Coordinates of C-alpha atoms in Angstrom, one line a residue:
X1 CA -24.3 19.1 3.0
X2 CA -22.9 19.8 6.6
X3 CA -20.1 22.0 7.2
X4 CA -17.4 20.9 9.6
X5 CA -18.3 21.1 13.3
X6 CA -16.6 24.3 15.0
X7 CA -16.1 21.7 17.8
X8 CA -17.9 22.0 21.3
X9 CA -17.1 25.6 21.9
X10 CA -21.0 26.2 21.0
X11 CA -22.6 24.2 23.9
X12 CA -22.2 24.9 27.8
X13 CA -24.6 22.3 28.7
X14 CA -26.0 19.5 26.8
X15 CA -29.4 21.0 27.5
X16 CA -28.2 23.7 24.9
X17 CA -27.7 21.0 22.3
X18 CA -30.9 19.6 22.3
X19 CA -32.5 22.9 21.9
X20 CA -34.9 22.8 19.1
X21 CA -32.7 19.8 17.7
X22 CA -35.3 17.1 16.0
X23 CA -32.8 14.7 18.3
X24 CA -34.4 16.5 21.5
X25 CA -37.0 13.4 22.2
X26 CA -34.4 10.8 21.5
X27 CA -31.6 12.1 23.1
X28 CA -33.5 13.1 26.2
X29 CA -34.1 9.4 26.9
X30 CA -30.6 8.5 25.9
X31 CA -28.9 11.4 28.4
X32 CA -31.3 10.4 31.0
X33 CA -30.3 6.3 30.6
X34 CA -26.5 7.1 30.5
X35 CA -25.9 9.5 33.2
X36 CA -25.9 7.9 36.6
X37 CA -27.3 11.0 38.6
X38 CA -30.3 11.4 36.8
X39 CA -30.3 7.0 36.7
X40 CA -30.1 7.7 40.4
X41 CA -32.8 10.7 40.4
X42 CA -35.4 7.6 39.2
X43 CA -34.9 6.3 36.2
X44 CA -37.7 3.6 34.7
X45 CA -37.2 -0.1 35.0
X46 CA -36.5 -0.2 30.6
X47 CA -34.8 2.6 30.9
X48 CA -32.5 1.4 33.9
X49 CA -32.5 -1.9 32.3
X50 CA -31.5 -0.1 28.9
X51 CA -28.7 1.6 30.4
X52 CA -27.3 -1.1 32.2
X53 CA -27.3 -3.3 29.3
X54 CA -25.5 -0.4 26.9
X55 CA -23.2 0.2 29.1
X56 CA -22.5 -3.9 29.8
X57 CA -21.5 -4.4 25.8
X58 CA -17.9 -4.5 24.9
X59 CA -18.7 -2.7 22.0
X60 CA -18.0 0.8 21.4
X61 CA -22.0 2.8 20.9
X62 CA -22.5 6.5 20.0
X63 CA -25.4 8.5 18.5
X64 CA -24.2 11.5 17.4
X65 CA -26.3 14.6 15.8
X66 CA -26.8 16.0 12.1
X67 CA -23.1 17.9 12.9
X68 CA -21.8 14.7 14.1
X69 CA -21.7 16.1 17.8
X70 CA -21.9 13.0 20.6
X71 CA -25.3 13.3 22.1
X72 CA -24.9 9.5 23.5
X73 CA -21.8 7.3 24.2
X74 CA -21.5 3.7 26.4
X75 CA -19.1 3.1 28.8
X76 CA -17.0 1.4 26.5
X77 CA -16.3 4.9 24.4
X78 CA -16.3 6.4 28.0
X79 CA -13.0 4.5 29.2
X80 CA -11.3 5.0 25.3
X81 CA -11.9 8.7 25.8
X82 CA -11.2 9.3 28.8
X83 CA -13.9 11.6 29.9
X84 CA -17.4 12.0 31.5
X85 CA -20.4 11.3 29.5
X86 CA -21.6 14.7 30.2
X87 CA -18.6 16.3 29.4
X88 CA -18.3 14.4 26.1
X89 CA -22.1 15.6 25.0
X90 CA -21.5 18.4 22.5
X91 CA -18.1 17.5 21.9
X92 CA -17.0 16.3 18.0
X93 CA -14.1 13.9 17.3
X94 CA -11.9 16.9 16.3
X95 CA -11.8 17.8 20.2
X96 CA -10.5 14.1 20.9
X97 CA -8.6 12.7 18.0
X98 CA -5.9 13.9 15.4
X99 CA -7.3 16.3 12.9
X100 CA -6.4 14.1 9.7
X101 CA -8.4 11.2 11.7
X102 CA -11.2 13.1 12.7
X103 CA -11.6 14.8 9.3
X104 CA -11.7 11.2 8.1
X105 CA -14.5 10.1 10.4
X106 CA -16.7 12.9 9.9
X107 CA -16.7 13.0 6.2
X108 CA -17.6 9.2 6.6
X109 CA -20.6 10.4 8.9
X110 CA -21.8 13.1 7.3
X111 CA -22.0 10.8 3.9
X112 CA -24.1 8.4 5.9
X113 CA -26.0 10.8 7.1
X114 CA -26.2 12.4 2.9
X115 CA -27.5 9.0 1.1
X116 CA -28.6 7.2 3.9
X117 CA -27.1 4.3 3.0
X118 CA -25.3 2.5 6.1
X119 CA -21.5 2.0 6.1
X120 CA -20.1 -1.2 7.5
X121 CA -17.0 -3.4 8.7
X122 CA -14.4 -0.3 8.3
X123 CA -11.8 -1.3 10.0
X124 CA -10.0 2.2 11.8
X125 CA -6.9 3.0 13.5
X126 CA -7.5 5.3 16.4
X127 CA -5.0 6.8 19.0
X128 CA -6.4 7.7 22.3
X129 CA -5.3 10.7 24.1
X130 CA -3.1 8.5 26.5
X131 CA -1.3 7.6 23.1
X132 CA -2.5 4.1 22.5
X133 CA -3.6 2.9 19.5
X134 CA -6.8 0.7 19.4
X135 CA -7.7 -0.6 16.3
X136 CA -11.6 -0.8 15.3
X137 CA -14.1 -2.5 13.4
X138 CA -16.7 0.3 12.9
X139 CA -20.1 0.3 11.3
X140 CA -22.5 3.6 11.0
X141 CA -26.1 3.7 10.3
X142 CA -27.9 6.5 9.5
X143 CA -30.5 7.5 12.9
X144 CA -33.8 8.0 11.7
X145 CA -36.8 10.2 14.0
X146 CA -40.3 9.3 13.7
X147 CA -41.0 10.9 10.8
X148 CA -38.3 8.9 8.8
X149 CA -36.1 11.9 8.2
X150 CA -32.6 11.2 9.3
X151 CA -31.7 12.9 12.1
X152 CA -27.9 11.6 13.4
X153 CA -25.7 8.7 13.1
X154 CA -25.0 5.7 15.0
X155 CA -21.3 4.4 15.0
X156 CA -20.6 0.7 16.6
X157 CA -17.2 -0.5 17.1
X158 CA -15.7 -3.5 18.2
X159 CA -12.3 -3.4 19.4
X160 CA -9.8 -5.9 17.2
X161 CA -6.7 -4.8 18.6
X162 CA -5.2 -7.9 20.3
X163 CA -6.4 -9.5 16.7
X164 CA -4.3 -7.2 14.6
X165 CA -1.8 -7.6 17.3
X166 CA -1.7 -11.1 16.8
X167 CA -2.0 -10.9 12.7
X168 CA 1.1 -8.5 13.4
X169 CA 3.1 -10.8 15.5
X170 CA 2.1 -14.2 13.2
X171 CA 3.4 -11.8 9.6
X172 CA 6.6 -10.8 11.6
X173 CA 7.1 -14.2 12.8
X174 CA 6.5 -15.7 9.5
X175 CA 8.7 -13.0 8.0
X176 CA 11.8 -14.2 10.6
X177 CA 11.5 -17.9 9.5
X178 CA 11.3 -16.8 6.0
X179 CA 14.5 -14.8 6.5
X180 CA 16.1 -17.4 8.0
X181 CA 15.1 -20.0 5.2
X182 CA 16.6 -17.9 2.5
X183 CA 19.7 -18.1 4.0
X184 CA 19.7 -14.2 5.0
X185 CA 22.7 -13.3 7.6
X186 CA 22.3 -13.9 10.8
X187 CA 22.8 -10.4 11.7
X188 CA 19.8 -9.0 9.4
X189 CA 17.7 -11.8 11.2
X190 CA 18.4 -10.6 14.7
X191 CA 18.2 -6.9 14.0
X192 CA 14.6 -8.1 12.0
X193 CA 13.6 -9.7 15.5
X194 CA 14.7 -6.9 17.7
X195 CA 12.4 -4.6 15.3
X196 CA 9.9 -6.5 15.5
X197 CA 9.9 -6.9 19.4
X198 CA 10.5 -2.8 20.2
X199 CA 7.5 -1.9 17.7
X200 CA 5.1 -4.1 19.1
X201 CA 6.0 -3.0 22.7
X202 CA 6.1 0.8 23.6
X203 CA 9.3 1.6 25.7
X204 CA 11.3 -1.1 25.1
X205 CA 15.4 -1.3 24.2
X206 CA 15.8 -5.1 22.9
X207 CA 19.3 -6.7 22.8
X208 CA 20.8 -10.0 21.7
X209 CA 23.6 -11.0 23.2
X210 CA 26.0 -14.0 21.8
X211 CA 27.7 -16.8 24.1
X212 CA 31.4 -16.7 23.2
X213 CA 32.9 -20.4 22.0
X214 CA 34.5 -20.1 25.8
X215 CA 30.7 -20.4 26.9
X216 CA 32.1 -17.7 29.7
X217 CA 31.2 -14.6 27.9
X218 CA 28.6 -12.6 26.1
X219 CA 29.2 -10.7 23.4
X220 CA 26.1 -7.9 21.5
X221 CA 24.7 -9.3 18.4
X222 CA 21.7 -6.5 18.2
X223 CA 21.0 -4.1 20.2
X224 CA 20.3 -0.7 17.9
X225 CA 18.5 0.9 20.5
X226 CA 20.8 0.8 23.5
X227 CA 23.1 3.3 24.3
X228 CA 26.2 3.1 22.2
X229 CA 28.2 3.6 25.5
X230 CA 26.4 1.0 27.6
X231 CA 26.7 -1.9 24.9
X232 CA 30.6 -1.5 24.7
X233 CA 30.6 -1.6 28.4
X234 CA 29.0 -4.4 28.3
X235 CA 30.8 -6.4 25.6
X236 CA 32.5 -9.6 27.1
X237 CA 29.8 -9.7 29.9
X238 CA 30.9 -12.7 31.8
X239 CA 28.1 -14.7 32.4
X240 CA 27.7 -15.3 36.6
X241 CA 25.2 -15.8 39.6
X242 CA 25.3 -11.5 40.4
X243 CA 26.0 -10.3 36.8
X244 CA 22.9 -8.7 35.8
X245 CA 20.5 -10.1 34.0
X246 CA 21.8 -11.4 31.1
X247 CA 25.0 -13.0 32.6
X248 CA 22.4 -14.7 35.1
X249 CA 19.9 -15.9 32.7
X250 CA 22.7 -17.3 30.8
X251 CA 24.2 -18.5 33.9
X252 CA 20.8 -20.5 35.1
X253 CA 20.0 -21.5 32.1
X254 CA 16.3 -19.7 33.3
X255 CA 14.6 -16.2 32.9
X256 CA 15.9 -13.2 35.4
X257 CA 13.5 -10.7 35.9
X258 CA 14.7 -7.5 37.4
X259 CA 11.7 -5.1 37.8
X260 CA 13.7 -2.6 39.5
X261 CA 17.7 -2.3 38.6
X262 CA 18.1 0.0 41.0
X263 CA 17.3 -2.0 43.5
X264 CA 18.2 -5.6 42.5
X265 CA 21.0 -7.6 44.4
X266 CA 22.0 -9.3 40.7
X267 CA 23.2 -5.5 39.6
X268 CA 24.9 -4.8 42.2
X269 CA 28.6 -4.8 39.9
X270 CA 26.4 -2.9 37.1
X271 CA 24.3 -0.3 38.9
X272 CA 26.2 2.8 38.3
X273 CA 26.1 1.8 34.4
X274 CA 22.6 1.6 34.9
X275 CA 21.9 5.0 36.2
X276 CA 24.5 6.8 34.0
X277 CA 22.2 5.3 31.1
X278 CA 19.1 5.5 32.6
X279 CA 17.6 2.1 32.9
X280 CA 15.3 0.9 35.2
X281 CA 14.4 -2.4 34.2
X282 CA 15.8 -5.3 32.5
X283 CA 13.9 -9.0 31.7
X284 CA 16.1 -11.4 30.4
X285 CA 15.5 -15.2 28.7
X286 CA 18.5 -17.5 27.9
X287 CA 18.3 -18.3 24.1
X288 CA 18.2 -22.2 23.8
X289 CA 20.4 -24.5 21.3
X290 CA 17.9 -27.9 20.4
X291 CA 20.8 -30.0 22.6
X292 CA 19.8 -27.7 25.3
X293 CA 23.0 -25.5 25.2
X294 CA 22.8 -21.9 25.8
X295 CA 23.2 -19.5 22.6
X296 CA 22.8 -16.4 24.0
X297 CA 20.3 -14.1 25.9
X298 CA 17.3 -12.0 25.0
X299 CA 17.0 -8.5 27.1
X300 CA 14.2 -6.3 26.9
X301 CA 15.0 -2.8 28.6
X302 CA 13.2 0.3 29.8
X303 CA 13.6 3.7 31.1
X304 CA 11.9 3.0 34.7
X305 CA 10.6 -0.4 36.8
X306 CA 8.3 -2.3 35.3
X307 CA 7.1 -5.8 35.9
X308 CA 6.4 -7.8 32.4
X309 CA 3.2 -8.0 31.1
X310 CA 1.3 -11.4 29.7
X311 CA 2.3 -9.8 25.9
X312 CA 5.8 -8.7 26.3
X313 CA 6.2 -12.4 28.2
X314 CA 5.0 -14.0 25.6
X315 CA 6.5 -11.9 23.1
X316 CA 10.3 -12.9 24.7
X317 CA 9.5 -16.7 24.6
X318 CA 8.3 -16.0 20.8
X319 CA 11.6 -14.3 20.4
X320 CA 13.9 -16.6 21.9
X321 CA 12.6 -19.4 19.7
X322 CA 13.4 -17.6 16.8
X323 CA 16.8 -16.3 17.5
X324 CA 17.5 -19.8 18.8
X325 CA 16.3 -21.3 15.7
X326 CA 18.0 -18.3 13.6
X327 CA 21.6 -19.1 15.3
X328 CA 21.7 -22.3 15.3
X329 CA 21.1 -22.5 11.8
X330 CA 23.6 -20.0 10.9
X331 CA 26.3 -22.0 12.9
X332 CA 25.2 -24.8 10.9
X333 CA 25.3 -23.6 7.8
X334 CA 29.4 -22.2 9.5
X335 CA 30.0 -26.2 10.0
X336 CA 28.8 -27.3 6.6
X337 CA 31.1 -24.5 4.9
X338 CA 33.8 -25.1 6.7
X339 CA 33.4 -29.1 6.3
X340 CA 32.8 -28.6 2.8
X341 CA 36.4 -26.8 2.4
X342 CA 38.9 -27.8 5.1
X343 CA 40.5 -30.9 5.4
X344 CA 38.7 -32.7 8.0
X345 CA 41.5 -34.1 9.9
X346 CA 43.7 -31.3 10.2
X347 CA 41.0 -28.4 10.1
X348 CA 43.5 -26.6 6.9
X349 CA 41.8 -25.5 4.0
X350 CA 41.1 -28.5 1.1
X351 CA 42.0 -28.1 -2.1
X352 CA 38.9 -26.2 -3.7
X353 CA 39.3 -23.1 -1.1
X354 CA 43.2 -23.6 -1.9
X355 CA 42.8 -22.8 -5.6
X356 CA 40.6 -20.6 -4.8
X357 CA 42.6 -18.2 -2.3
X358 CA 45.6 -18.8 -4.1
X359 CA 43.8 -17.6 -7.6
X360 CA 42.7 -14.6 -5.8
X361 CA 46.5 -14.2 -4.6
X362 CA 47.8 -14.0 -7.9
X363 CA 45.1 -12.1 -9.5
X364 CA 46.0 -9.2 -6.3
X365 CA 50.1 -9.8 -7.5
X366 CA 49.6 -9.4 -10.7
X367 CA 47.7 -6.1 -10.2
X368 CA 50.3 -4.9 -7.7
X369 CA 53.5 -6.2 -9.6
X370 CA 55.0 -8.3 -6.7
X371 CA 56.3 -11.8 -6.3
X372 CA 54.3 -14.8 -4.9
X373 CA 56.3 -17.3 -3.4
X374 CA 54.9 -21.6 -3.1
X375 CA 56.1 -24.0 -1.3
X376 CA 55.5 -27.8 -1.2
X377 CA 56.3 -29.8 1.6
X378 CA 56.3 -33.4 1.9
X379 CA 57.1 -34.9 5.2
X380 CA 60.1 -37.7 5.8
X381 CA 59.5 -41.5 6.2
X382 CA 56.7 -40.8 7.9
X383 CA 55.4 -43.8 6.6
X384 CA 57.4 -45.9 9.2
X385 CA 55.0 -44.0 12.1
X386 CA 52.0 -45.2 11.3
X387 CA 53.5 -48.9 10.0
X388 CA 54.9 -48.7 13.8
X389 CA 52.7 -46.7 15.7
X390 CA 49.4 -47.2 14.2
X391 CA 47.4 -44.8 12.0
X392 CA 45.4 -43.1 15.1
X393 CA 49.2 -42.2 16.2
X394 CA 49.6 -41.2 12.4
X395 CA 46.9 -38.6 12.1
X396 CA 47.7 -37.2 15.8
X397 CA 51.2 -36.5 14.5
X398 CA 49.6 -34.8 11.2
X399 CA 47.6 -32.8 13.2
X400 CA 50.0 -31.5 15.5
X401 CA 52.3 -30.9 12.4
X402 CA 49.2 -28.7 10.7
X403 CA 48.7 -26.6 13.8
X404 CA 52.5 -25.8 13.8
X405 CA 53.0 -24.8 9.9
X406 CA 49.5 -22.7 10.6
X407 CA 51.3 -20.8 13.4
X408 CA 54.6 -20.1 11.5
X409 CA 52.8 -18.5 8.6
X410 CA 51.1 -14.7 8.4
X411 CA 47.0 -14.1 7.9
X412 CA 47.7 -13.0 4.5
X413 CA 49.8 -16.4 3.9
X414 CA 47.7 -19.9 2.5
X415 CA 48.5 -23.3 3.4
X416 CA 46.9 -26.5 2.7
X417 CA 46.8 -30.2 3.0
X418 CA 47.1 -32.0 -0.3
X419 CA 46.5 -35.6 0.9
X420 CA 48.7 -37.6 2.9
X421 CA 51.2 -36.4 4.0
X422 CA 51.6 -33.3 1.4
X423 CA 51.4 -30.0 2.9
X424 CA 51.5 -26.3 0.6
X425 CA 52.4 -23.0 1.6
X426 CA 51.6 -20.1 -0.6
X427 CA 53.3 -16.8 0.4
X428 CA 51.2 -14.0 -1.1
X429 CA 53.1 -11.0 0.2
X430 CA 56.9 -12.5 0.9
X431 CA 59.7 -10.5 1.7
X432 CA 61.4 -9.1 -0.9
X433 CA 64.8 -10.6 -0.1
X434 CA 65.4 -13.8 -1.3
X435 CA 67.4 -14.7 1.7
X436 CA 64.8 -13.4 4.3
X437 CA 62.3 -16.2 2.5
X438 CA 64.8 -19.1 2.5
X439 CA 65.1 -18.3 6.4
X440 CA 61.6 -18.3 7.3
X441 CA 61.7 -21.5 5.2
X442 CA 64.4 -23.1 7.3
X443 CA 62.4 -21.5 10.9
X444 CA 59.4 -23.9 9.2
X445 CA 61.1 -26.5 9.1
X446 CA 63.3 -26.3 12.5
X447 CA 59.3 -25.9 13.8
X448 CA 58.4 -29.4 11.7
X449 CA 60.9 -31.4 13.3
X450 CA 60.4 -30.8 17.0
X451 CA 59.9 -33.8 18.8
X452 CA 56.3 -34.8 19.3
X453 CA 55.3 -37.5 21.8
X454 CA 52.9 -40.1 21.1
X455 CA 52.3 -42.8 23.5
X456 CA 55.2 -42.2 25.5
X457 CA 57.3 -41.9 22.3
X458 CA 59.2 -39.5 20.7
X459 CA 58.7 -38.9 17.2
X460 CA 61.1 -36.4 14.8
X461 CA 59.6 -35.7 11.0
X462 CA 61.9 -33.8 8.9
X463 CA 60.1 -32.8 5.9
X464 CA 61.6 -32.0 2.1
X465 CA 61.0 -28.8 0.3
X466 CA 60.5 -27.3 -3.1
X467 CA 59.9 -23.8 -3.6
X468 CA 58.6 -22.0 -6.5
X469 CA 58.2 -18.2 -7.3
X470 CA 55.7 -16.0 -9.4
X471 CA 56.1 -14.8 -12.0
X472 CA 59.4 -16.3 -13.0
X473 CA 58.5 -20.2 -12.5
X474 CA 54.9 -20.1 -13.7
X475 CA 51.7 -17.8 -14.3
X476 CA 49.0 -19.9 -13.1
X477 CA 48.3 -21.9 -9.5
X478 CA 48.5 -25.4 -11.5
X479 CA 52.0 -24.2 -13.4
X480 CA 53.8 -23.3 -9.8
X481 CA 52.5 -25.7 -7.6
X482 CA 53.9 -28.0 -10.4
X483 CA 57.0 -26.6 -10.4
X484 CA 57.3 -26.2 -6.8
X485 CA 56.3 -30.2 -6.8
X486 CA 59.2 -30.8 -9.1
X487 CA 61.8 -29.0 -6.9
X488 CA 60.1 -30.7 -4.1
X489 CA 61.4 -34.3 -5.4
X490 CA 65.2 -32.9 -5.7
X491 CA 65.5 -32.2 -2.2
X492 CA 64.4 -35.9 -2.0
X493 CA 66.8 -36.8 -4.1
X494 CA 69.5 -34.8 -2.3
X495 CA 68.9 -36.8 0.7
X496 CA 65.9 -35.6 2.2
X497 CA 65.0 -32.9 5.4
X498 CA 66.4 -29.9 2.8
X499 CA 64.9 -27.7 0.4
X500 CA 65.6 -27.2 -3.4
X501 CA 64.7 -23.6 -5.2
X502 CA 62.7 -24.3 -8.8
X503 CA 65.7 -24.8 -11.2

């Protein structure tokens, strides 16, 4: 067996390496063919012809020696390693590579080189000295003299990198669309894509940005990589004809490529934000709804200019897609929610999230020993409205009188359309006073019977209420709304536009 090459601190000229090597004939011929001076100096036609050939192939060829020292290398390995051929002669894949890889390769070698027996289809990992990453499909045959003693190794690889790249880009994609299938948040999705997008390309800070309901501003949905400081700064980006490029992209509904921050007229308002944080660069791509609607921007950053290359071009449009596809159907799956538990008139919770919030309410009262107050409201003669008005005029009336019990109540507070015209309030954190609730009843009710005007007229509902209170009228959300139900129908019977306390 061979022991591990000492590297090329051995050989001063590749002259010195072919001394008394059984190589010497071969790799004569082959140093001859592959170095352009002595080509010059008058090589042969074959030989010419050899070398011109070799050095044509996109595949990567080397013959190296019994120590798995390069004796002969292509122009392909040339470029990948980033040296002269005759500065490469002598030289092992421990002076070019990572140790761990080129311990790998040369045990591989030397095992050829120990049974004989060829070694093919490997597919290897290398990074280059510039710090790219090529990936290989590498064979290696064992190099046999005349006497049919082995003598060296040959090693042929083809580069596959833009296919792994691409089996890379089609599992992430795949991956996204399965994300989104399962139902996963849209945030996970997003932060998945922008993952995805700044491992596949080397210097790059990816954000996505969301356009605000207003359609006016942009607000960060994922952006890990950006500067904390910078992405606040930027929150509530109002999209615009000179606001960088995001804002723009969003604004033209078209890509904005700024190659050079510093420099472009569209950063003018952000420029100092871009030098404090040290970007150079920005490509952005509006992120399309399927009714053509804009949803949001893609932005790929970097450290200095740069001008987008055919992968990272494509890369955004891939992106875009996907976050498009990702956020519409998240605000999809928002619309069938909220259909499938609000009243769809009046936008108020229905009655399945109503039991369900006020369950939760009492569950939180009971643990905390405090009161919870209900109230059901039924509105006056409204009947008469739509009988006189019609019942488009009816339901514009409702609506208006949702939208004002909504904005008399606290976030912590429930209320809910039963049907009709039944409304319910449940109080799950009411003053303690007694008093205090029956006025904020009354300020409810003063806010129900403001005038509304429909069609030119004027229309004033009173409403009646009943008011129940936990634990003394009931235990459960079906024994208070009951009883609050039951006070409800003594106001009525007291003459309406009052309220009656659970007797």
């Amino acid at each position: 067996m061979v022991n591990s090459p000492a590297g090329s601190a051995d050989f001063d000229q590749s002259s010195d390496l072919l001394a008394s090597d059984p190589l010497e004939e071969l790799c004569s011929r082959l140093l001859r063919i592959a170095t352009e001076r002595d080509i010059d100096a008058g090589a042969t036609a074959p030989e010419l012809h050899t070398a011109r050939l070799l050095d044509q192939l996109p595949d990567s060829i080397a013959v190296k020696d019994r120590r798995s020292r390069y004796v002969f290398a292509n122009a392909a390995v040339i470029r990948n390693v980033g040296i002269s051929r005759p500065a490469l002669v002598g030289k092992t894949d421990f002076d070019l590579l990572d140790e761990d890889v080129a311990s790998g390769f040369f045990a591989i070698e030397q095992e050829v080189m120990s049974t004989g027996q060829a070694v093919t289809g490997m597919e290897e990992a290398v990074r280059l000295r510039d710090g790219r990453i090529l990936w290989m499909t590498t064979s290696r045959m064992p190099l046999h003299d005349q006497d049919g003693q082995i003598v060296g190794v040959i090693r042929i690889s083809q580069d596959i990198t833009e296919r792994k790249r691409q089996e890379k880009l089609r599992h992430g994609h795949a991956r996204l669309l399965e994300m989104i299938a399962r139902g996963q948040p849209l945030g996970s999705v997003l932060h998945a894509l922008v993952h995805l997008i700044e491992e596949e390309l080397d210097g790059i800070m990816a954000s996505v940005m969301f356009l605000d309901e207003d359609e006016r501003h942009l607000s960060s949905a994922a952006s890990p990589s950006l500067p904390p400081a910078f992405v606040k700064l930027t929150e509530g980006l109002e999209i615009g004809p000179f606001h960088g490029s995001c804002g723009t992209a969003a604004w033209r509904r078209s890509p904005v490529i700024a190659c050079d921050i510093l420099s472009d007229p569209l950063w003018e308002p952000f420029r100092e934000f871009a030098i404090m944080f040290e970007l150079g660069s920005c490509w952005s791509t509006p992120i399309m709804g399927p009714e053509g609607r804009v949803l949001g921007t893609i932005g790929l950053y970097s450290a200095g200019p740069r001008t987008p290359t055919k992968l990272e071009t494509e890369l955004m449009a891939m992106a875009t897609d996907i976050a498009g596809i990702a956020i519409e159907r998240a605000r999809n799956e928002d619309r069938i929610q909220h259909m499938a538990h609000h009243d769809p008139l009046t936008g108020l919770p229905n009655r399945a999230l109503f039991w369900a919030q006020f369950n939760h309410a009492l569950v939180q009262a009971r643990r905390e020993a405090r009161k919870v107050v209900v109230v059901y409201i039924d509105l006056d003669n409204f009947k008469p409205v739509n009988d006189t008005l019609g019942h488009a005029a009816g339901d514009e009336v409702l609506k208006v009188l949702a939208s004002r019990i909504a904005g008399s109540i606290r976030a912590s507070d429930i209320v809910v359309r039963l049907g009709g015209d039944e409304f319910a309030i449940v109080f799950s954190n009411p003053d303690h006073d007694e008093e205090a609730i029956l006025r904020r009843l009354g300020d409810i009710r003063n806010v129900i019977c403001r005038p509304i005007t429909i069609e030119g007229e004027s229309i004033v509902v009173t409403s009646s209420m009943g008011v129940a209170f936990f634990p003394r009228d009931g235990d459960n959300p079906e024994g208070l709304l009951a009883a609050a139900d039951r006070a409800m129908y003594e106001a009525k019977q007291s003459g309406r536009d009052t309220l009656c306390l659970c007797a």
